[in-house]
Amino acid sequence: MTEGLRIRQYEPADRDAVLALHERALRDTGASVEDVPPEFEADLRDIADAYLDGEFVIGECDGDLVAMGGYRPAKGSPDAFERSIADPERTAELKRMRVAPAYQRHGFGTAVLGKLESSARERGFERMVLDTGPEMTAARSFYEGHGYGQTGRQTFRGGDIGVVFYEKELGISS
């Protein structure tokens, strides 16, 4: 099903296409992009630096950016994970998994996730954590279908923003 998909490393020239895919994918879920606080998207302003100790990949099909995702070490992350995980040294944080709406349910998200999990495992990470919105039912089903278990919930800004946390043991690289 992923015929024609090519996964490669992010390059600075991809920045505008990454931002466009991020917005398009969020809007497709009904999320209000305008209401997202800037600090929640700081990593997208400088992907090369934010994912320096991790990885950020894009998926292309027919020359168009149609999928993306990244991970970085949970230790030192500006997000809430460091407070909620047992071993941040061996934990990677999955970020910015997006698939263009027209390419969803064709295995592209699975391909990107598999690439990121494999890379994290090879770099010595033992688990992957992520967060998503409680209203993101398709994303939650996707992660649960790939072995992620819910570990908690949290609200920010007086309850305006809800987050559901997930975790998966990556196992040992063979």
Short mmCIF file of N, CA and C in Angstrom, two decimals:
data_model
loop_
_atom_site.label_atom_id
_atom_site.label_comp_id
_atom_site.label_asym_id
_atom_site.label_seq_id
_atom_site.Cartn_x
_atom_site.Cartn_y
_atom_site.Cartn_z
N MET A 1 0.80 -1.21 0.00
CA MET A 1 0.00 0.00 0.00
C MET A 1 0.85 1.27 0.00
N THR A 2 2.09 1.16 0.42
CA THR A 2 2.92 2.36 0.47
C THR A 2 3.71 2.56 -0.83
N GLU A 3 3.20 1.99 -1.89
CA GLU A 3 3.87 2.11 -3.18
C GLU A 3 4.06 3.59 -3.53
N GLY A 4 5.26 3.92 -3.94
CA GLY A 4 5.57 5.29 -4.31
C GLY A 4 6.04 6.16 -3.16
N LEU A 5 5.97 5.67 -1.93
CA LEU A 5 6.42 6.45 -0.78
C LEU A 5 7.93 6.33 -0.63
N ARG A 6 8.57 7.46 -0.48
CA ARG A 6 10.01 7.50 -0.23
C ARG A 6 10.23 8.27 1.07
N ILE A 7 10.83 7.63 2.05
CA ILE A 7 11.11 8.28 3.34
C ILE A 7 12.56 8.72 3.33
N ARG A 8 12.76 9.98 3.70
CA ARG A 8 14.11 10.52 3.75
C ARG A 8 14.25 11.50 4.91
N GLN A 9 15.47 11.88 5.21
CA GLN A 9 15.75 12.83 6.27
C GLN A 9 15.25 14.23 5.90
N TYR A 10 14.80 14.93 6.90
CA TYR A 10 14.40 16.33 6.74
C TYR A 10 15.60 17.16 6.29
N GLU A 11 15.33 18.12 5.42
CA GLU A 11 16.33 19.10 4.99
C GLU A 11 15.73 20.48 5.20
N PRO A 12 16.56 21.49 5.50
CA PRO A 12 16.02 22.84 5.75
C PRO A 12 15.11 23.36 4.64
N ALA A 13 15.33 22.96 3.41
CA ALA A 13 14.48 23.40 2.30
C ALA A 13 13.06 22.84 2.41
N ASP A 14 12.85 21.85 3.28
CA ASP A 14 11.53 21.24 3.47
C ASP A 14 10.64 22.04 4.44
N ARG A 15 11.18 23.05 5.09
CA ARG A 15 10.48 23.73 6.18
C ARG A 15 9.07 24.20 5.82
N ASP A 16 8.92 24.91 4.73
CA ASP A 16 7.59 25.43 4.36
C ASP A 16 6.61 24.30 4.08
N ALA A 17 7.07 23.25 3.41
CA ALA A 17 6.19 22.11 3.12
C ALA A 17 5.80 21.39 4.41
N VAL A 18 6.72 21.29 5.36
CA VAL A 18 6.42 20.67 6.66
C VAL A 18 5.36 21.48 7.40
N LEU A 19 5.54 22.79 7.43
CA LEU A 19 4.55 23.64 8.11
C LEU A 19 3.19 23.54 7.44
N ALA A 20 3.17 23.49 6.12
CA ALA A 20 1.89 23.38 5.38
C ALA A 20 1.22 22.04 5.67
N LEU A 21 1.98 20.95 5.69
CA LEU A 21 1.40 19.65 6.00
C LEU A 21 0.89 19.61 7.43
N HIS A 22 1.64 20.17 8.34
CA HIS A 22 1.23 20.24 9.75
C HIS A 22 -0.14 20.93 9.87
N GLU A 23 -0.27 22.09 9.26
CA GLU A 23 -1.53 22.83 9.31
C GLU A 23 -2.67 22.08 8.61
N ARG A 24 -2.39 21.54 7.44
CA ARG A 24 -3.42 20.82 6.67
C ARG A 24 -3.94 19.61 7.45
N ALA A 25 -3.03 18.86 8.04
CA ALA A 25 -3.43 17.66 8.79
C ALA A 25 -4.22 18.04 10.05
N LEU A 26 -3.81 19.09 10.73
CA LEU A 26 -4.55 19.52 11.92
C LEU A 26 -5.95 20.03 11.56
N ARG A 27 -6.02 20.84 10.51
CA ARG A 27 -7.33 21.35 10.08
C ARG A 27 -8.27 20.21 9.70
N ASP A 28 -7.72 19.16 9.09
CA ASP A 28 -8.54 18.02 8.69
C ASP A 28 -9.18 17.33 9.89
N THR A 29 -8.55 17.43 11.05
CA THR A 29 -9.11 16.82 12.26
C THR A 29 -10.13 17.73 12.94
N GLY A 30 -10.24 18.95 12.44
CA GLY A 30 -11.15 19.90 13.05
C GLY A 30 -10.48 20.78 14.09
N ALA A 31 -9.17 20.61 14.26
CA ALA A 31 -8.43 21.43 15.23
C ALA A 31 -8.33 22.86 14.73
N SER A 32 -8.38 23.79 15.65
CA SER A 32 -8.23 25.19 15.32
C SER A 32 -6.76 25.56 15.42
N VAL A 33 -6.10 25.65 14.29
CA VAL A 33 -4.67 25.93 14.24
C VAL A 33 -4.36 27.29 14.87
N GLU A 34 -5.24 28.25 14.71
CA GLU A 34 -5.02 29.59 15.23
C GLU A 34 -4.98 29.62 16.76
N ASP A 35 -5.61 28.65 17.41
CA ASP A 35 -5.66 28.63 18.87
C ASP A 35 -4.49 27.92 19.52
N VAL A 36 -3.59 27.34 18.73
CA VAL A 36 -2.45 26.63 19.29
C VAL A 36 -1.43 27.64 19.77
N PRO A 37 -1.07 27.59 21.06
CA PRO A 37 -0.07 28.53 21.58
C PRO A 37 1.28 28.33 20.88
N PRO A 38 1.99 29.42 20.57
CA PRO A 38 3.27 29.32 19.84
C PRO A 38 4.27 28.38 20.51
N GLU A 39 4.28 28.33 21.84
CA GLU A 39 5.24 27.47 22.52
C GLU A 39 4.99 25.98 22.26
N PHE A 40 3.76 25.63 21.85
CA PHE A 40 3.44 24.24 21.54
C PHE A 40 3.99 23.82 20.17
N GLU A 41 4.47 24.78 19.40
CA GLU A 41 5.00 24.49 18.06
C GLU A 41 6.42 25.01 17.87
N ALA A 42 7.12 25.26 18.96
CA ALA A 42 8.47 25.82 18.89
C ALA A 42 9.41 24.93 18.10
N ASP A 43 9.25 23.60 18.18
CA ASP A 43 10.14 22.69 17.47
C ASP A 43 10.02 22.83 15.95
N LEU A 44 8.87 23.25 15.47
CA LEU A 44 8.67 23.39 14.02
C LEU A 44 9.38 24.62 13.45
N ARG A 45 9.71 25.57 14.31
CA ARG A 45 10.42 26.77 13.83
C ARG A 45 11.90 26.48 13.56
N ASP A 46 12.45 25.44 14.21
CA ASP A 46 13.85 25.08 13.97
C ASP A 46 13.99 23.57 14.12
N ILE A 47 13.51 22.86 13.13
CA ILE A 47 13.49 21.40 13.17
C ILE A 47 14.90 20.82 13.31
N ALA A 48 15.84 21.36 12.55
CA ALA A 48 17.21 20.81 12.59
C ALA A 48 17.77 20.85 14.01
N ASP A 49 17.55 21.93 14.73
CA ASP A 49 18.05 22.04 16.09
C ASP A 49 17.21 21.22 17.08
N ALA A 50 15.90 21.28 16.94
CA ALA A 50 15.00 20.59 17.88
C ALA A 50 15.17 19.08 17.84
N TYR A 51 15.55 18.54 16.69
CA TYR A 51 15.68 17.09 16.52
C TYR A 51 17.13 16.67 16.31
N LEU A 52 18.07 17.52 16.74
CA LEU A 52 19.50 17.25 16.56
C LEU A 52 19.90 15.91 17.17
N ASP A 53 19.39 15.59 18.35
CA ASP A 53 19.74 14.34 19.03
C ASP A 53 18.72 13.23 18.77
N GLY A 54 17.89 13.44 17.78
CA GLY A 54 16.89 12.46 17.40
C GLY A 54 16.87 12.34 15.89
N GLU A 55 15.67 12.40 15.34
CA GLU A 55 15.54 12.28 13.89
C GLU A 55 14.20 12.87 13.46
N PHE A 56 14.18 13.49 12.30
CA PHE A 56 12.95 13.99 11.70
C PHE A 56 12.96 13.54 10.25
N VAL A 57 11.92 12.83 9.84
CA VAL A 57 11.85 12.32 8.47
C VAL A 57 10.60 12.82 7.78
N ILE A 58 10.68 12.82 6.46
CA ILE A 58 9.51 13.15 5.66
C ILE A 58 9.27 12.02 4.68
N GLY A 59 8.02 11.87 4.30
CA GLY A 59 7.64 10.90 3.28
C GLY A 59 7.18 11.65 2.05
N GLU A 60 7.75 11.30 0.92
CA GLU A 60 7.38 11.92 -0.34
C GLU A 60 6.70 10.90 -1.25
N CYS A 61 5.75 11.40 -2.01
CA CYS A 61 5.08 10.60 -3.02
C CYS A 61 4.88 11.50 -4.23
N ASP A 62 5.41 11.08 -5.35
CA ASP A 62 5.33 11.89 -6.58
C ASP A 62 5.86 13.30 -6.37
N GLY A 63 6.91 13.44 -5.56
CA GLY A 63 7.54 14.73 -5.33
C GLY A 63 6.87 15.61 -4.29
N ASP A 64 5.74 15.17 -3.74
CA ASP A 64 5.03 15.95 -2.72
C ASP A 64 5.30 15.39 -1.33
N LEU A 65 5.44 16.27 -0.36
CA LEU A 65 5.59 15.85 1.02
C LEU A 65 4.21 15.43 1.52
N VAL A 66 4.05 14.16 1.86
CA VAL A 66 2.73 13.64 2.25
C VAL A 66 2.70 13.05 3.66
N ALA A 67 3.87 12.88 4.27
CA ALA A 67 3.93 12.32 5.62
C ALA A 67 5.18 12.85 6.32
N MET A 68 5.14 12.87 7.64
CA MET A 68 6.31 13.34 8.37
C MET A 68 6.21 12.88 9.81
N GLY A 69 7.32 12.97 10.50
CA GLY A 69 7.36 12.65 11.92
C GLY A 69 8.79 12.72 12.42
N GLY A 70 8.90 12.80 13.73
CA GLY A 70 10.23 12.86 14.32
C GLY A 70 10.22 12.33 15.74
N TYR A 71 11.41 12.20 16.28
CA TYR A 71 11.54 11.88 17.70
C TYR A 71 12.78 12.59 18.22
N ARG A 72 12.79 12.78 19.52
CA ARG A 72 13.94 13.37 20.19
C ARG A 72 14.01 12.77 21.59
N PRO A 73 15.16 12.88 22.25
CA PRO A 73 15.24 12.34 23.61
C PRO A 73 14.23 13.01 24.52
N ALA A 74 13.60 12.23 25.38
CA ALA A 74 12.65 12.80 26.34
C ALA A 74 13.37 13.62 27.41
N LYS A 75 14.59 13.23 27.74
CA LYS A 75 15.35 13.96 28.75
C LYS A 75 15.63 15.37 28.24
N GLY A 76 15.23 16.34 29.01
CA GLY A 76 15.44 17.72 28.63
C GLY A 76 14.39 18.28 27.70
N SER A 77 13.40 17.49 27.34
CA SER A 77 12.34 17.97 26.46
C SER A 77 11.56 19.08 27.13
N PRO A 78 11.17 20.10 26.37
CA PRO A 78 10.36 21.17 26.96
C PRO A 78 8.93 20.73 27.26
N ASP A 79 8.55 19.53 26.82
CA ASP A 79 7.19 19.04 27.06
C ASP A 79 7.10 18.36 28.43
N ALA A 80 5.92 17.90 28.76
CA ALA A 80 5.64 17.39 30.11
C ALA A 80 6.16 15.98 30.37
N PHE A 81 6.73 15.31 29.38
CA PHE A 81 7.08 13.91 29.56
C PHE A 81 8.09 13.65 30.66
N GLU A 82 9.07 14.51 30.80
CA GLU A 82 10.13 14.23 31.77
C GLU A 82 9.54 14.06 33.17
N ARG A 83 8.45 14.70 33.45
CA ARG A 83 7.82 14.57 34.77
C ARG A 83 7.06 13.27 34.91
N SER A 84 6.72 12.62 33.79
CA SER A 84 5.81 11.48 33.87
C SER A 84 6.41 10.16 33.44
N ILE A 85 7.70 10.10 33.19
CA ILE A 85 8.30 8.84 32.78
C ILE A 85 9.39 8.42 33.75
N ALA A 86 9.57 7.12 33.86
CA ALA A 86 10.50 6.57 34.83
C ALA A 86 11.96 6.76 34.43
N ASP A 87 12.29 6.64 33.16
CA ASP A 87 13.69 6.67 32.72
C ASP A 87 13.85 7.54 31.48
N PRO A 88 13.90 8.88 31.65
CA PRO A 88 13.98 9.76 30.49
C PRO A 88 15.26 9.57 29.67
N GLU A 89 16.32 9.03 30.26
CA GLU A 89 17.57 8.79 29.54
C GLU A 89 17.39 7.79 28.39
N ARG A 90 16.50 6.83 28.57
CA ARG A 90 16.32 5.77 27.59
C ARG A 90 14.96 5.86 26.87
N THR A 91 14.39 7.06 26.94
CA THR A 91 13.06 7.26 26.36
C THR A 91 13.12 8.32 25.27
N ALA A 92 12.50 8.02 24.15
CA ALA A 92 12.38 8.97 23.05
C ALA A 92 10.96 9.49 23.00
N GLU A 93 10.82 10.72 22.58
CA GLU A 93 9.51 11.38 22.47
C GLU A 93 9.15 11.50 20.99
N LEU A 94 8.06 10.87 20.60
CA LEU A 94 7.57 10.93 19.22
C LEU A 94 6.83 12.25 19.02
N LYS A 95 7.13 12.92 17.93
CA LYS A 95 6.53 14.23 17.67
C LYS A 95 6.12 14.38 16.21
N ARG A 96 5.12 15.16 15.98
CA ARG A 96 4.72 15.69 14.67
C ARG A 96 4.40 14.63 13.62
N MET A 97 3.83 13.52 14.05
CA MET A 97 3.37 12.52 13.08
C MET A 97 2.19 13.12 12.32
N ARG A 98 2.36 13.28 11.03
CA ARG A 98 1.30 13.84 10.19
C ARG A 98 1.29 13.10 8.86
N VAL A 99 0.10 12.87 8.34
CA VAL A 99 -0.08 12.32 7.00
C VAL A 99 -1.12 13.18 6.32
N ALA A 100 -0.83 13.60 5.10
CA ALA A 100 -1.79 14.41 4.34
C ALA A 100 -3.11 13.65 4.24
N PRO A 101 -4.22 14.35 4.42
CA PRO A 101 -5.53 13.68 4.43
C PRO A 101 -5.77 12.73 3.25
N ALA A 102 -5.38 13.11 2.06
CA ALA A 102 -5.62 12.26 0.89
C ALA A 102 -4.79 10.97 0.90
N TYR A 103 -3.77 10.91 1.76
CA TYR A 103 -2.88 9.75 1.80
C TYR A 103 -3.07 8.91 3.07
N GLN A 104 -4.03 9.27 3.88
CA GLN A 104 -4.27 8.50 5.11
C GLN A 104 -4.89 7.15 4.77
N ARG A 105 -4.63 6.21 5.65
CA ARG A 105 -5.13 4.84 5.55
C ARG A 105 -4.55 4.08 4.35
N HIS A 106 -3.32 4.47 3.98
CA HIS A 106 -2.60 3.78 2.91
C HIS A 106 -1.27 3.22 3.42
N GLY A 107 -1.05 3.24 4.72
CA GLY A 107 0.17 2.70 5.30
C GLY A 107 1.31 3.68 5.41
N PHE A 108 1.10 4.93 5.02
CA PHE A 108 2.19 5.91 5.07
C PHE A 108 2.58 6.25 6.51
N GLY A 109 1.58 6.42 7.37
CA GLY A 109 1.86 6.69 8.78
C GLY A 109 2.58 5.53 9.43
N THR A 110 2.16 4.33 9.10
CA THR A 110 2.80 3.12 9.63
C THR A 110 4.24 3.05 9.18
N ALA A 111 4.51 3.39 7.93
CA ALA A 111 5.88 3.36 7.41
C ALA A 111 6.77 4.38 8.12
N VAL A 112 6.27 5.59 8.31
CA VAL A 112 7.05 6.62 9.00
C VAL A 112 7.27 6.22 10.46
N LEU A 113 6.23 5.75 11.12
CA LEU A 113 6.35 5.33 12.52
C LEU A 113 7.36 4.19 12.65
N GLY A 114 7.29 3.22 11.75
CA GLY A 114 8.24 2.11 11.79
C GLY A 114 9.68 2.57 11.63
N LYS A 115 9.90 3.51 10.73
CA LYS A 115 11.25 4.06 10.51
C LYS A 115 11.75 4.75 11.77
N LEU A 116 10.89 5.54 12.41
CA LEU A 116 11.29 6.28 13.60
C LEU A 116 11.53 5.35 14.79
N GLU A 117 10.66 4.36 14.97
CA GLU A 117 10.85 3.41 16.07
C GLU A 117 12.15 2.62 15.88
N SER A 118 12.41 2.18 14.66
CA SER A 118 13.63 1.43 14.36
C SER A 118 14.88 2.27 14.64
N SER A 119 14.85 3.51 14.20
CA SER A 119 15.99 4.41 14.42
C SER A 119 16.20 4.65 15.91
N ALA A 120 15.12 4.89 16.64
CA ALA A 120 15.23 5.14 18.09
C ALA A 120 15.81 3.90 18.79
N ARG A 121 15.33 2.75 18.42
CA ARG A 121 15.82 1.49 19.00
C ARG A 121 17.32 1.34 18.72
N GLU A 122 17.74 1.61 17.49
CA GLU A 122 19.16 1.50 17.13
C GLU A 122 20.02 2.47 17.91
N ARG A 123 19.46 3.59 18.32
CA ARG A 123 20.20 4.59 19.09
C ARG A 123 20.16 4.31 20.59
N GLY A 124 19.55 3.20 20.98
CA GLY A 124 19.57 2.80 22.38
C GLY A 124 18.36 3.20 23.20
N PHE A 125 17.36 3.78 22.57
CA PHE A 125 16.15 4.11 23.31
C PHE A 125 15.33 2.85 23.52
N GLU A 126 14.78 2.70 24.71
CA GLU A 126 14.02 1.49 25.06
C GLU A 126 12.51 1.69 25.00
N ARG A 127 12.08 2.93 24.99
CA ARG A 127 10.63 3.20 24.91
C ARG A 127 10.41 4.50 24.16
N MET A 128 9.19 4.62 23.67
CA MET A 128 8.78 5.82 22.94
C MET A 128 7.54 6.34 23.64
N VAL A 129 7.48 7.65 23.87
CA VAL A 129 6.31 8.30 24.45
C VAL A 129 5.79 9.33 23.46
N LEU A 130 4.52 9.66 23.60
CA LEU A 130 3.92 10.68 22.74
C LEU A 130 2.71 11.25 23.43
N ASP A 131 2.22 12.34 22.88
CA ASP A 131 0.96 12.89 23.34
C ASP A 131 0.11 13.24 22.15
N THR A 132 -1.19 13.24 22.37
CA THR A 132 -2.15 13.65 21.34
C THR A 132 -3.37 14.19 22.06
N GLY A 133 -4.22 14.86 21.33
CA GLY A 133 -5.42 15.43 21.93
C GLY A 133 -6.48 14.38 22.18
N PRO A 134 -7.27 14.55 23.22
CA PRO A 134 -8.32 13.58 23.52
C PRO A 134 -9.35 13.48 22.39
N GLU A 135 -9.51 14.53 21.62
CA GLU A 135 -10.48 14.53 20.52
C GLU A 135 -9.91 13.91 19.24
N MET A 136 -8.65 13.58 19.23
CA MET A 136 -7.99 13.01 18.05
C MET A 136 -8.20 11.50 18.02
N THR A 137 -9.42 11.09 17.79
CA THR A 137 -9.76 9.67 17.89
C THR A 137 -9.05 8.81 16.84
N ALA A 138 -8.86 9.31 15.64
CA ALA A 138 -8.15 8.54 14.61
C ALA A 138 -6.69 8.34 15.01
N ALA A 139 -6.07 9.40 15.50
CA ALA A 139 -4.67 9.29 15.94
C ALA A 139 -4.55 8.33 17.12
N ARG A 140 -5.46 8.44 18.06
CA ARG A 140 -5.41 7.56 19.23
C ARG A 140 -5.58 6.10 18.80
N SER A 141 -6.49 5.84 17.88
CA SER A 141 -6.68 4.48 17.37
C SER A 141 -5.43 3.99 16.64
N PHE A 142 -4.81 4.87 15.87
CA PHE A 142 -3.58 4.53 15.16
C PHE A 142 -2.50 4.09 16.14
N TYR A 143 -2.25 4.90 17.16
CA TYR A 143 -1.19 4.57 18.12
C TYR A 143 -1.53 3.30 18.90
N GLU A 144 -2.76 3.18 19.34
CA GLU A 144 -3.16 1.98 20.08
C GLU A 144 -3.01 0.74 19.20
N GLY A 145 -3.31 0.86 17.92
CA GLY A 145 -3.15 -0.25 16.99
C GLY A 145 -1.70 -0.63 16.72
N HIS A 146 -0.80 0.26 17.08
CA HIS A 146 0.64 0.00 16.91
C HIS A 146 1.32 -0.26 18.25
N GLY A 147 0.54 -0.65 19.26
CA GLY A 147 1.11 -1.10 20.52
C GLY A 147 1.34 -0.06 21.58
N TYR A 148 0.85 1.15 21.38
CA TYR A 148 1.01 2.20 22.39
C TYR A 148 -0.13 2.10 23.40
N GLY A 149 0.22 2.23 24.68
CA GLY A 149 -0.77 2.20 25.73
C GLY A 149 -0.89 3.56 26.39
N GLN A 150 -2.10 3.93 26.73
CA GLN A 150 -2.35 5.21 27.38
C GLN A 150 -1.77 5.18 28.79
N THR A 151 -1.05 6.25 29.16
CA THR A 151 -0.43 6.32 30.48
C THR A 151 -0.97 7.46 31.33
N GLY A 152 -1.79 8.32 30.76
CA GLY A 152 -2.34 9.41 31.55
C GLY A 152 -2.93 10.51 30.70
N ARG A 153 -3.45 11.51 31.41
CA ARG A 153 -4.04 12.69 30.78
C ARG A 153 -3.62 13.92 31.57
N GLN A 154 -3.64 15.06 30.90
CA GLN A 154 -3.30 16.31 31.56
C GLN A 154 -4.01 17.44 30.83
N THR A 155 -4.31 18.50 31.55
CA THR A 155 -4.87 19.68 30.91
C THR A 155 -3.95 20.87 31.16
N PHE A 156 -3.98 21.81 30.22
CA PHE A 156 -3.17 23.01 30.29
C PHE A 156 -4.07 24.22 30.13
N ARG A 157 -3.55 25.38 30.47
CA ARG A 157 -4.26 26.65 30.32
C ARG A 157 -5.67 26.59 30.90
N GLY A 158 -5.75 26.17 32.14
CA GLY A 158 -7.03 26.15 32.83
C GLY A 158 -8.03 25.17 32.24
N GLY A 159 -7.55 24.12 31.60
CA GLY A 159 -8.44 23.11 31.05
C GLY A 159 -8.79 23.33 29.60
N ASP A 160 -8.27 24.41 28.98
CA ASP A 160 -8.55 24.69 27.57
C ASP A 160 -7.95 23.64 26.64
N ILE A 161 -6.79 23.12 27.02
CA ILE A 161 -6.08 22.18 26.16
C ILE A 161 -5.91 20.87 26.91
N GLY A 162 -6.39 19.79 26.31
CA GLY A 162 -6.25 18.47 26.91
C GLY A 162 -5.23 17.65 26.15
N VAL A 163 -4.52 16.79 26.88
CA VAL A 163 -3.50 15.95 26.29
C VAL A 163 -3.65 14.54 26.84
N VAL A 164 -3.51 13.55 25.95
CA VAL A 164 -3.50 12.15 26.34
C VAL A 164 -2.09 11.63 26.07
N PHE A 165 -1.48 11.00 27.08
CA PHE A 165 -0.12 10.49 26.97
C PHE A 165 -0.14 8.99 26.65
N TYR A 166 0.80 8.57 25.80
CA TYR A 166 0.96 7.17 25.41
C TYR A 166 2.42 6.77 25.55
N GLU A 167 2.63 5.45 25.66
CA GLU A 167 3.98 4.91 25.77
C GLU A 167 4.02 3.52 25.15
N LYS A 168 5.21 3.19 24.60
CA LYS A 168 5.41 1.86 24.03
C LYS A 168 6.84 1.42 24.32
N GLU A 169 7.00 0.19 24.76
CA GLU A 169 8.34 -0.40 24.90
C GLU A 169 8.81 -0.75 23.49
N LEU A 170 10.04 -0.35 23.15
CA LEU A 170 10.55 -0.59 21.80
C LEU A 170 11.19 -1.96 21.63
N GLY A 171 11.54 -2.60 22.72
CA GLY A 171 12.18 -3.91 22.59
C GLY A 171 13.63 -3.78 22.22
N ILE A 172 14.24 -4.89 21.96
CA ILE A 172 15.68 -4.95 21.67
C ILE A 172 15.89 -5.05 20.17
N SER A 173 16.83 -4.26 19.68
CA SER A 173 17.18 -4.33 18.25
C SER A 173 17.90 -5.63 17.97
N SER A 174 17.54 -6.27 16.88
CA SER A 174 18.18 -7.55 16.55
C SER A 174 19.32 -7.37 15.59
#
